[in-house]
Amino acid sequence: METFMAFRSKTAAQDALKRAVAKAALEEIRPLLTPETVIGVGTGSTANMFIDELGTLAGTFKGAVASSEASAERLRGHGIDVFDLNSVGSMPVYVDGADEIDPGFAMIKGGGAALTREKIVAACAERFVCIADESKDVAVLGQFPLPVEVIPMARSYVARELVKMGADPIYRQGVITDNGNQILDLYDFPIEHPVEMESRINQLVGVVTNGLFAARGADVLLLGRKDGSVERR
Ligand code: 5RP
């Protein structure tokens, strides 16, 4: 069994990669920042590091739209104004992490249960910059459990329908999304055709959305390598 110290050092190494891609993302978007610019900002530990980097430029751009309450709070903590999406038009860029990304830049997201707001904010952005350490780089999506956000009263119905599709849905106990909904995670569910699967699951009554970001995937991937480099794809 993995020791606590081994786990700590693995996590610290992964954190260093996340920090490196967060810094690279700041350089990627820096040319877009003007006093009029509002950007989209994601959720999770990698996005948090990006927010910390972005904080160094607070006051030089207009602000951000956040994909979660947690990110909004962190942005404000850095003195960055947070806007309601309804008051903002299109944004030049959305920066966020991923749980997995495939060679076609389709992703699984929602490990932090923010998938619906992430998908909405991403939809309003001209470019999606995905920041990830190399553990997220996969040939086929589905090793990471695919999250599905459901209206609470529909949870069991949706779970039964997902079983018919060959999935093994597990209710993420104790988690309520920022939208007041619940999450089913689909384990052992390899996804060969992400665009089709994203649409199929979303058609189930009671599903708010699922964590496949395939119809609108990433445009740029900044991938943190173990040797400390950041690969841009
Ligand atoms: C949250 C997300 C995150 O982007 C995803 O879970 C990756 O998180 P982390 O950067 O902590 O590995 O989709 O809903």
XYZ file of N, CA and C and ligand atoms in Angstrom:
713
model
N 0.842 -1.200 0.000
C 0.000 0.000 0.000
C 0.886 1.264 0.000
N 0.401 2.266 -0.740
C 1.163 3.510 -0.839
C 1.257 4.186 0.533
N 2.467 4.620 0.894
C 2.601 5.280 2.191
C 2.116 6.724 2.082
N 1.827 7.321 3.233
C 1.374 8.713 3.258
C 2.441 9.633 2.672
N 3.721 9.368 3.034
C 4.805 10.233 2.533
C 4.930 10.117 1.007
N 4.761 8.875 0.481
C 4.839 8.691 -0.976
C 3.691 9.440 -1.641
N 2.515 9.381 -1.012
C 1.360 10.094 -1.559
C 1.613 11.598 -1.547
N 2.169 12.081 -0.407
C 2.451 13.522 -0.284
C 3.411 13.994 -1.376
N 4.474 13.191 -1.627
C 5.452 13.662 -2.604
C 4.890 13.570 -4.026
N 4.015 12.547 -4.268
C 3.385 12.455 -5.585
C 2.490 13.674 -5.813
N 1.750 14.042 -4.778
C 0.852 15.192 -4.881
C 1.653 16.476 -5.076
N 2.761 16.591 -4.335
C 3.585 17.799 -4.459
C 4.158 17.904 -5.870
N 4.563 16.762 -6.440
C 5.114 16.775 -7.802
C 4.027 17.193 -8.789
N 2.822 16.673 -8.587
C 1.708 17.020 -9.480
C 1.362 18.509 -9.336
N 1.434 19.003 -8.104
C 1.156 20.432 -7.864
C 2.152 21.308 -8.613
N 3.407 20.864 -8.679
C 4.424 21.652 -9.400
C 4.069 21.729 -10.887
N 3.544 20.622 -11.436
C 3.142 20.635 -12.854
C 1.947 21.557 -13.053
N 1.021 21.508 -12.093
C -0.166 22.377 -12.201
C 0.243 23.850 -12.138
N 1.192 24.142 -11.262
C 1.674 25.527 -11.142
C 2.317 25.967 -12.458
N 3.092 25.055 -13.067
C 3.772 25.395 -14.329
C 2.758 25.692 -15.432
N 1.688 24.903 -15.518
C 0.713 25.167 -16.591
C -0.110 26.415 -16.281
N -0.303 26.695 -15.006
C -1.030 27.921 -14.623
C -0.232 29.150 -15.072
N 1.073 29.100 -14.863
C 1.928 30.220 -15.297
C 1.921 30.324 -16.832
N 1.986 29.169 -17.500
C 1.975 29.174 -18.971
C 0.654 29.747 -19.492
N -0.445 29.448 -18.796
C -1.758 29.962 -19.227
C -1.798 31.478 -19.113
N -1.172 32.004 -18.076
C -1.154 33.462 -17.926
C -0.435 34.097 -19.120
N 0.680 33.486 -19.531
C 1.410 34.030 -20.693
C 0.570 33.875 -21.966
N -0.178 32.763 -22.049
C -1.030 32.513 -23.229
C -2.090 33.600 -23.389
N -2.677 34.023 -22.276
C -3.808 34.966 -22.389
C -3.389 36.425 -22.214
N -2.160 36.656 -21.734
C -1.720 38.032 -21.441
C -1.994 39.005 -22.595
N -1.712 38.606 -23.873
C -1.960 39.555 -24.973
C -3.440 39.945 -25.132
N -4.353 39.122 -24.555
C -5.787 39.403 -24.720
C -6.315 40.381 -23.680
N -5.517 40.645 -22.658
C -6.026 41.418 -21.522
C -5.910 42.922 -21.760
N -7.069 43.564 -21.784
C -7.137 45.029 -21.877
C -8.086 45.473 -20.761
N -8.187 46.778 -20.526
C -9.118 47.236 -19.481
C -10.575 46.848 -19.758
N -10.878 46.415 -21.006
C -12.262 46.024 -21.351
C -12.472 44.513 -21.276
N -11.415 43.752 -21.065
C -11.531 42.289 -21.204
C -12.110 41.605 -19.972
N -13.117 40.748 -20.242
C -13.617 39.830 -19.213
C -13.293 38.418 -19.707
N -12.706 37.608 -18.847
C -12.375 36.239 -19.265
C -13.166 35.227 -18.419
N -13.279 34.007 -18.950
C -13.934 32.927 -18.218
C -12.901 32.134 -17.434
N -13.265 31.799 -16.210
C -12.320 31.082 -15.334
C -12.999 29.840 -14.756
N -12.268 28.727 -14.803
C -12.798 27.437 -14.398
C -12.666 27.145 -12.916
N -12.749 25.856 -12.605
C -12.850 25.388 -11.224
C -11.913 24.197 -11.012
N -11.381 24.104 -9.791
C -10.531 22.954 -9.464
C -9.166 23.412 -8.996
N -8.309 22.450 -8.666
C -7.006 22.808 -8.102
C -6.098 23.479 -9.142
N -6.181 23.050 -10.408
C -5.348 23.676 -11.436
C -5.874 25.075 -11.744
N -7.188 25.190 -11.852
C -7.792 26.512 -12.079
C -7.476 27.446 -10.911
N -7.443 26.908 -9.705
C -7.100 27.752 -8.539
C -5.703 28.355 -8.698
N -4.781 27.530 -9.190
C -3.420 28.054 -9.371
C -3.400 29.117 -10.468
N -4.227 28.912 -11.491
C -4.326 29.936 -12.535
C -4.891 31.233 -11.939
N -5.895 31.111 -11.092
C -6.478 32.311 -10.459
C -5.397 33.045 -9.655
N -4.571 32.280 -8.970
C -3.493 32.915 -8.183
C -2.530 33.685 -9.092
N -2.231 33.094 -10.258
C -1.360 33.800 -11.221
C -2.060 35.038 -11.773
N -3.347 34.868 -12.088
C -4.127 35.972 -12.655
C -4.189 37.148 -11.681
N -4.176 36.808 -10.407
C -4.223 37.841 -9.369
C -3.092 38.850 -9.489
N -1.958 38.419 -10.063
C -0.821 39.348 -10.205
C -1.133 40.446 -11.224
N -2.174 40.213 -12.055
C -2.543 41.207 -13.078
C -3.862 41.907 -12.745
N -4.365 41.716 -11.533
C -5.629 42.355 -11.143
C -5.536 43.851 -11.359
N -6.609 44.430 -11.915
C -6.623 45.876 -12.160
C -6.203 46.237 -13.576
N -5.584 45.276 -14.299
C -5.156 45.583 -15.674
C -6.193 45.092 -16.694
N -7.191 44.341 -16.238
C -8.273 43.902 -17.126
C -9.588 44.066 -16.361
N -10.721 43.917 -17.072
C -11.994 44.281 -16.436
C -12.418 43.283 -15.351
N -12.286 42.003 -15.641
C -12.693 41.022 -14.632
C -12.916 39.651 -15.225
N -13.699 38.840 -14.509
C -13.871 37.444 -14.900
C -15.300 36.982 -14.652
N -15.678 35.939 -15.393
C -16.889 35.176 -15.077
C -16.399 33.854 -14.512
N -16.930 33.457 -13.379
C -16.466 32.235 -12.716
C -17.425 31.078 -12.986
N -16.865 29.862 -13.025
C -17.710 28.688 -13.264
C -18.161 28.029 -11.959
N -17.864 28.656 -10.829
C -18.340 28.115 -9.545
C -18.283 29.212 -8.489
N -19.017 28.991 -7.419
C -18.982 29.937 -6.290
C -17.578 29.960 -5.696
N -16.933 28.784 -5.638
C -15.593 28.697 -5.042
C -14.591 29.540 -5.837
N -14.657 29.434 -7.171
C -13.727 30.225 -7.992
C -14.047 31.709 -7.887
N -15.336 32.048 -7.816
C -15.721 33.458 -7.687
C -15.113 34.057 -6.419
N -15.195 33.290 -5.339
C -14.652 33.766 -4.058
C -13.133 33.951 -4.142
N -12.477 32.992 -4.785
C -11.017 33.097 -4.902
C -10.618 34.285 -5.783
N -11.351 34.488 -6.862
C -11.066 35.637 -7.745
C -11.218 36.936 -6.963
N -12.315 37.052 -6.225
C -12.549 38.284 -5.450
C -11.438 38.477 -4.420
N -10.979 37.376 -3.868
C -9.896 37.440 -2.883
C -8.627 38.039 -3.457
N -8.491 37.932 -4.770
C -7.321 38.518 -5.441
C -7.624 39.917 -5.986
N -8.802 40.443 -5.653
C -9.147 41.792 -6.115
C -9.620 41.829 -7.554
N -10.070 40.667 -8.069
C -10.579 40.607 -9.452
C -12.105 40.688 -9.417
N -12.681 41.602 -10.195
C -14.141 41.740 -10.241
C -14.756 40.528 -10.928
N -15.847 40.024 -10.342
C -16.533 38.856 -10.892
C -17.890 39.302 -11.445
N -18.151 38.932 -12.695
C -19.378 39.367 -13.372
C -20.341 38.206 -13.547
N -21.644 38.562 -13.509
C -22.699 37.612 -13.872
C -22.595 37.393 -15.386
N -22.690 36.152 -15.815
C -22.547 35.859 -17.254
C -23.582 36.618 -18.083
N -24.760 36.837 -17.505
C -25.820 37.518 -18.261
C -25.488 38.977 -18.561
N -24.505 39.510 -17.856
C -24.144 40.917 -18.102
C -22.940 41.031 -19.036
N -22.482 39.892 -19.531
C -21.268 39.867 -20.362
C -21.621 39.214 -21.698
N -21.060 39.719 -22.776
C -21.298 39.062 -24.069
C -20.324 37.917 -24.244
N -19.737 37.848 -25.405
C -18.745 36.814 -25.658
C -17.436 37.172 -24.941
N -16.720 36.160 -24.551
C -15.421 36.372 -23.896
C -14.330 35.816 -24.802
N -13.136 36.428 -24.797
C -12.105 35.933 -25.719
C -11.565 34.561 -25.329
N -11.647 34.235 -24.035
C -10.999 32.989 -23.619
C -11.597 32.459 -22.317
N -11.577 31.127 -22.209
C -11.960 30.432 -20.975
C -10.795 29.523 -20.603
N -10.362 29.593 -19.365
C -9.220 28.772 -18.916
C -9.708 27.833 -17.817
N -9.449 26.539 -18.005
C -9.914 25.570 -17.005
C -9.083 24.291 -17.087
N -9.143 23.507 -16.042
C -8.497 22.198 -16.000
C -9.408 21.139 -16.605
N -8.984 19.888 -16.479
C -9.796 18.762 -16.959
C -9.419 17.529 -16.145
N -10.328 16.569 -16.126
C -10.008 15.286 -15.480
C -9.336 14.342 -16.472
N -9.734 14.449 -17.737
C -9.074 13.707 -18.823
C -9.229 14.517 -20.103
N -8.245 14.384 -20.994
C -8.359 14.998 -22.330
C -7.807 14.014 -23.353
N -8.523 13.867 -24.473
C -8.094 12.880 -25.478
C -7.405 13.576 -26.659
N -6.907 12.819 -27.623
C -6.150 13.435 -28.719
C -6.980 14.419 -29.553
N -8.306 14.268 -29.563
C -9.164 15.211 -30.292
C -9.581 16.403 -29.445
N -8.994 16.511 -28.227
C -9.283 17.607 -27.280
C -10.684 17.537 -26.699
N -11.326 16.353 -26.770
C -12.544 16.133 -25.986
C -12.105 15.857 -24.552
N -12.927 16.277 -23.594
C -12.531 16.160 -22.186
C -13.628 15.514 -21.346
N -13.185 14.922 -20.219
C -14.093 14.667 -19.096
C -13.777 15.729 -18.072
N -14.840 16.412 -17.600
C -14.710 17.400 -16.544
C -15.817 17.162 -15.518
N -15.684 17.842 -14.393
C -16.741 17.737 -13.387
C -16.347 16.972 -12.145
N -15.039 16.645 -12.048
C -14.564 16.008 -10.814
C -14.880 16.869 -9.603
N -14.932 18.182 -9.822
C -15.267 19.116 -8.738
C -16.730 19.506 -8.738
N -17.545 18.794 -9.537
C -19.011 18.968 -9.580
C -19.459 20.301 -10.188
N -18.551 20.976 -10.911
C -18.913 22.289 -11.476
C -19.220 22.205 -12.974
N -19.456 20.975 -13.469
C -19.530 20.766 -14.916
C -20.528 21.646 -15.657
N -21.713 21.855 -15.076
C -22.739 22.599 -15.826
C -22.341 24.053 -16.022
N -21.915 24.692 -14.945
C -21.508 26.099 -15.105
C -20.254 26.193 -15.971
N -19.371 25.195 -15.846
C -18.169 25.205 -16.694
C -18.561 25.147 -18.168
N -19.538 24.277 -18.470
C -19.935 24.126 -19.874
C -20.600 25.401 -20.383
N -21.370 26.049 -19.525
C -22.055 27.284 -19.940
C -21.026 28.396 -20.190
N -20.106 28.573 -19.261
C -19.120 29.658 -19.433
C -18.234 29.358 -20.653
N -17.847 28.088 -20.800
C -17.017 27.710 -21.962
C -17.749 27.999 -23.269
N -19.068 27.776 -23.285
C -19.850 27.989 -24.515
C -19.807 29.446 -24.956
N -19.607 30.345 -23.998
C -19.605 31.788 -24.314
C -18.218 32.309 -24.666
N -17.228 31.430 -24.637
C -15.856 31.888 -24.881
C -15.405 31.525 -26.290
N -14.605 32.409 -26.873
C -14.113 32.143 -28.225
C -13.088 31.009 -28.224
N -12.275 30.909 -27.156
C -11.241 29.869 -27.093
C -11.247 29.216 -25.722
N -11.081 27.905 -25.708
C -10.977 27.152 -24.449
C -9.515 26.734 -24.305
N -8.861 27.259 -23.287
C -7.483 26.856 -22.996
C -7.530 25.865 -21.838
N -7.154 24.617 -22.136
C -7.167 23.577 -21.102
C -5.775 23.487 -20.470
N -5.753 23.499 -19.143
C -4.480 23.395 -18.426
C -4.507 22.103 -17.608
N -3.479 21.279 -17.798
C -3.520 19.967 -17.159
C -2.108 19.413 -16.980
N -1.956 18.581 -15.960
C -0.701 17.840 -15.850
C -0.820 16.586 -16.709
N 0.307 15.940 -16.998
C 0.289 14.888 -18.017
C -0.499 13.641 -17.620
N -0.872 13.521 -16.347
C -1.699 12.371 -15.949
C -3.094 12.439 -16.576
N -3.467 13.622 -17.070
C -4.823 13.795 -17.633
C -4.879 13.466 -19.131
N -3.714 13.242 -19.729
C -3.583 13.027 -21.173
C -3.851 11.549 -21.469
N -4.990 11.226 -22.106
C -5.361 9.817 -22.306
C -5.680 9.555 -23.775
N -5.563 8.286 -24.175
C -5.908 7.916 -25.555
C -7.425 7.837 -25.721
N -8.086 7.250 -24.728
C -9.550 7.098 -24.768
C -10.116 7.575 -23.436
N -11.146 8.408 -23.488
C -11.767 8.910 -22.252
C -12.501 7.784 -21.523
N -12.565 7.900 -20.199
C -13.421 6.980 -19.455
C -12.764 6.243 -18.319
N -11.450 6.402 -18.169
C -10.824 5.829 -16.966
C -11.314 6.602 -15.740
N -11.423 7.926 -15.908
C -11.969 8.775 -14.855
C -13.492 8.669 -14.930
N -14.159 8.502 -13.790
C -15.621 8.377 -13.837
C -16.299 9.625 -14.399
N -17.201 9.391 -15.350
C -17.882 10.511 -16.019
C -19.022 11.035 -15.138
N -18.969 12.326 -14.735
C -20.041 12.884 -13.910
C -21.267 13.269 -14.749
N -22.424 13.036 -14.167
C -23.684 13.451 -14.794
C -24.464 14.229 -13.732
N -24.792 15.489 -14.034
C -25.577 16.290 -13.069
C -27.050 16.045 -13.335
N -27.774 15.683 -12.270
C -29.200 15.343 -12.422
C -30.058 16.172 -11.475
N -31.286 16.442 -11.930
C -32.297 17.022 -11.048
C -32.581 15.970 -9.970
N -32.566 16.356 -8.664
C -32.646 15.344 -7.601
C -33.784 14.330 -7.759
N -34.999 14.766 -8.128
C -36.110 13.805 -8.190
C -35.939 12.785 -9.321
N -35.061 13.077 -10.281
C -34.870 12.186 -11.431
C -33.688 11.237 -11.249
N -33.021 11.295 -10.093
C -31.750 10.572 -9.942
C -31.878 9.067 -10.214
N -32.870 8.420 -9.605
C -32.986 6.965 -9.762
C -33.408 6.594 -11.179
N -34.317 7.380 -11.740
C -34.746 7.120 -13.123
C -33.545 7.226 -14.063
N -32.803 8.313 -13.937
C -31.648 8.510 -14.832
C -30.638 7.377 -14.622
N -30.430 6.980 -13.368
C -29.470 5.895 -13.090
C -29.900 4.611 -13.800
N -31.212 4.303 -13.760
C -31.690 3.078 -14.436
C -31.463 3.172 -15.950
N -31.701 4.342 -16.515
C -31.496 4.510 -17.962
C -30.013 4.381 -18.323
N -29.144 4.890 -17.442
C -27.705 4.808 -17.705
C -27.216 3.365 -17.624
N -27.816 2.576 -16.734
C -27.464 1.148 -16.648
C -27.804 0.467 -17.974
N -28.950 0.827 -18.549
C -29.346 0.245 -19.850
C -28.330 0.591 -20.936
N -27.612 1.718 -20.744
C -26.594 2.118 -21.724
C -25.241 1.479 -21.421
N -25.191 0.604 -20.419
C -23.950 -0.114 -20.123
C -23.087 0.540 -19.068
N -23.597 1.596 -18.421
C -22.805 2.304 -17.415
C -23.087 1.770 -16.010
N -22.217 2.154 -15.103
C -22.359 1.741 -13.699
C -22.437 3.026 -12.862
N -23.626 3.650 -12.799
C -23.718 4.954 -12.126
C -23.684 4.841 -10.613
N -22.881 5.681 -9.995
C -22.784 5.722 -8.529
C -23.145 7.135 -8.081
N -24.060 7.215 -7.142
C -24.500 8.506 -6.597
C -23.361 9.106 -5.764
N -22.953 10.342 -6.092
C -21.888 11.011 -5.325
C -22.519 11.576 -4.042
N -22.466 10.753 -2.993
C -23.146 11.074 -1.731
C -22.654 12.386 -1.146
N -23.596 13.161 -0.646
C -23.225 14.355 0.122
C -22.827 15.551 -0.740
N -22.906 15.408 -2.066
C -22.518 16.531 -2.925
C -23.758 17.160 -3.550
N -23.892 18.462 -3.362
C -24.950 19.249 -4.016
C -24.234 20.273 -4.886
N -24.605 20.351 -6.144
C -23.914 21.296 -7.027
C -24.343 22.732 -6.705
N -23.615 23.689 -7.292
C -23.970 25.108 -7.109
C -25.388 25.386 -7.620
N -25.906 24.468 -8.448
C -27.255 24.643 -9.003
C -28.310 23.890 -8.197
N -27.905 23.301 -7.068
C -28.848 22.575 -6.210
C -29.161 21.164 -6.687
N -28.325 20.614 -7.555
C -28.583 19.282 -8.115
C -27.618 18.233 -7.562
N -27.767 16.990 -8.062
C -26.935 15.874 -7.590
C -26.099 15.317 -8.742
N -25.123 14.499 -8.366
C -24.182 13.956 -9.365
C -24.215 12.422 -9.338
N -24.298 11.833 -10.528
C -24.051 10.399 -10.702
C -22.713 10.273 -11.420
N -21.831 9.410 -10.934
C -20.543 9.178 -11.599
C -20.594 7.827 -12.308
N -20.183 7.820 -13.576
C -20.212 6.578 -14.367
C -18.821 5.953 -14.393
N -18.708 4.830 -13.680
C -17.414 4.139 -13.585
C -17.265 3.137 -14.721
N -16.012 2.817 -15.040
C -15.702 1.775 -16.040
C -16.523 1.965 -17.309
N -16.399 3.130 -17.876
C -17.244 3.488 -19.019
C -16.379 4.107 -20.123
N -15.645 3.239 -20.868
C -14.789 3.778 -21.930
C -15.636 4.479 -22.993
N -15.187 5.644 -23.454
C -15.989 6.454 -24.373
C -15.237 6.607 -25.687
N -15.635 5.790 -26.668
C -14.961 5.798 -27.979
C -15.449 6.960 -28.837
N -16.706 7.334 -28.648
C -17.303 8.377 -29.493
C -17.884 9.468 -28.592
N -17.012 10.370 -28.109
C -17.450 11.341 -27.096
C -18.559 12.288 -27.543
N -18.550 12.732 -28.809
C -19.587 13.686 -29.247
C -20.961 13.012 -29.180
N -21.030 11.781 -29.684
C -22.310 11.059 -29.681
C -22.754 10.762 -28.254
N -21.813 10.334 -27.414
C -22.186 9.963 -26.041
C -22.624 11.192 -25.247
N -21.957 12.319 -25.464
C -22.358 13.547 -24.760
C -23.825 13.861 -25.076
N -24.169 13.770 -26.341
C -25.528 14.106 -26.761
C -26.530 13.062 -26.253
N -26.158 11.784 -26.314
C -27.082 10.714 -25.884
C -27.448 10.861 -24.414
N -26.440 11.079 -23.590
C -26.718 11.191 -22.140
C -27.535 12.456 -21.866
N -27.208 13.525 -22.556
C -27.934 14.780 -22.310
C -29.399 14.696 -22.712
N -29.739 13.715 -23.559
C -31.141 13.599 -23.976
C -32.017 12.906 -22.932
N -31.414 12.301 -21.906
C -32.229 11.639 -20.870
C -32.951 12.706 -20.054
N -34.238 12.508 -19.865
C -35.024 13.452 -19.071
C -34.495 13.462 -17.639
N -34.259 14.659 -17.118
C -33.757 14.771 -15.749
C -32.264 15.042 -15.682
N -31.568 14.843 -16.819
C -30.131 15.177 -16.857
C -29.993 16.674 -17.137
N -29.181 17.335 -16.342
C -28.905 18.755 -16.596
C -27.808 18.843 -17.653
N -26.695 18.218 -17.386
C -25.682 17.989 -18.422
C -24.719 16.924 -17.910
N -23.856 16.441 -18.813
C -22.844 15.479 -18.371
C -21.465 16.086 -18.603
N -20.463 15.456 -18.002
C -19.110 16.019 -17.970
C -18.290 15.809 -19.224
N -18.923 15.308 -20.311
C -18.203 15.238 -21.583
C -18.217 16.606 -22.238
N -17.042 17.122 -22.506
C -16.897 18.388 -23.234
C -16.313 17.993 -24.587
N -17.196 17.551 -25.481
C -16.740 17.023 -26.769
C -17.288 17.855 -27.923
N -18.585 18.153 -27.894
C -19.161 19.008 -28.945
C -18.409 20.337 -28.952
N -18.071 20.818 -27.742
C -17.221 22.003 -27.621
C -16.049 21.576 -26.722
N -15.001 21.126 -27.380
C -13.821 20.693 -26.632
C -12.857 21.845 -26.431
N -11.630 21.497 -26.094
C -10.605 22.539 -25.903
C -10.054 22.973 -27.267
N -9.505 24.171 -27.303
C -8.844 24.668 -28.515
C -7.329 24.606 -28.371
N -6.871 24.796 -27.146
C -5.431 24.779 -26.858
C -5.241 23.934 -25.604
N -4.209 23.097 -25.604
C -3.874 22.323 -24.399
C -2.479 22.711 -23.934
N -2.387 23.116 -22.680
C -1.076 23.360 -22.053
C -0.877 22.220 -21.068
N 0.071 21.332 -21.411
C 0.231 20.081 -20.672
C 1.549 20.097 -19.896
N 1.451 19.940 -18.601
C 2.639 19.933 -17.753
C 3.310 18.569 -17.773
N 4.583 18.547 -18.174
C 5.353 17.301 -18.253
C 6.170 17.088 -16.988
N 6.446 15.802 -16.708
C 7.198 15.467 -15.480
C 8.564 16.136 -15.418
N 9.159 16.408 -16.599
C 10.494 17.041 -16.606
C 10.405 18.545 -16.328
N 9.196 19.047 -16.065
C 9.040 20.464 -15.715
C 8.662 21.337 -16.897
N 8.691 20.758 -18.109
C 8.341 21.563 -19.282
C 6.832 21.613 -19.461
N 6.391 22.580 -20.248
C 4.966 22.674 -20.594
C 4.855 22.546 -22.102
N 4.125 21.517 -22.516
C 3.920 21.306 -23.951
C 2.645 22.023 -24.375
N 2.738 22.807 -25.469
C 1.547 23.472 -26.008
C 1.086 22.727 -27.231
N -0.174 22.290 -27.225
C -0.730 21.598 -28.407
C -1.862 22.410 -28.992
C -14.246 20.720 -11.802
C -13.478 20.327 -12.996
C -11.993 20.419 -12.923
O -11.534 21.189 -13.988
C -11.417 19.039 -13.029
O -12.022 18.245 -12.030
C -9.890 19.068 -12.827
O -9.616 19.432 -11.504
P -8.139 19.547 -10.944
O -7.502 20.700 -11.641
O -8.330 19.766 -9.458
O -7.444 18.239 -11.230
O -13.990 19.936 -14.027
O -15.615 20.469 -11.956
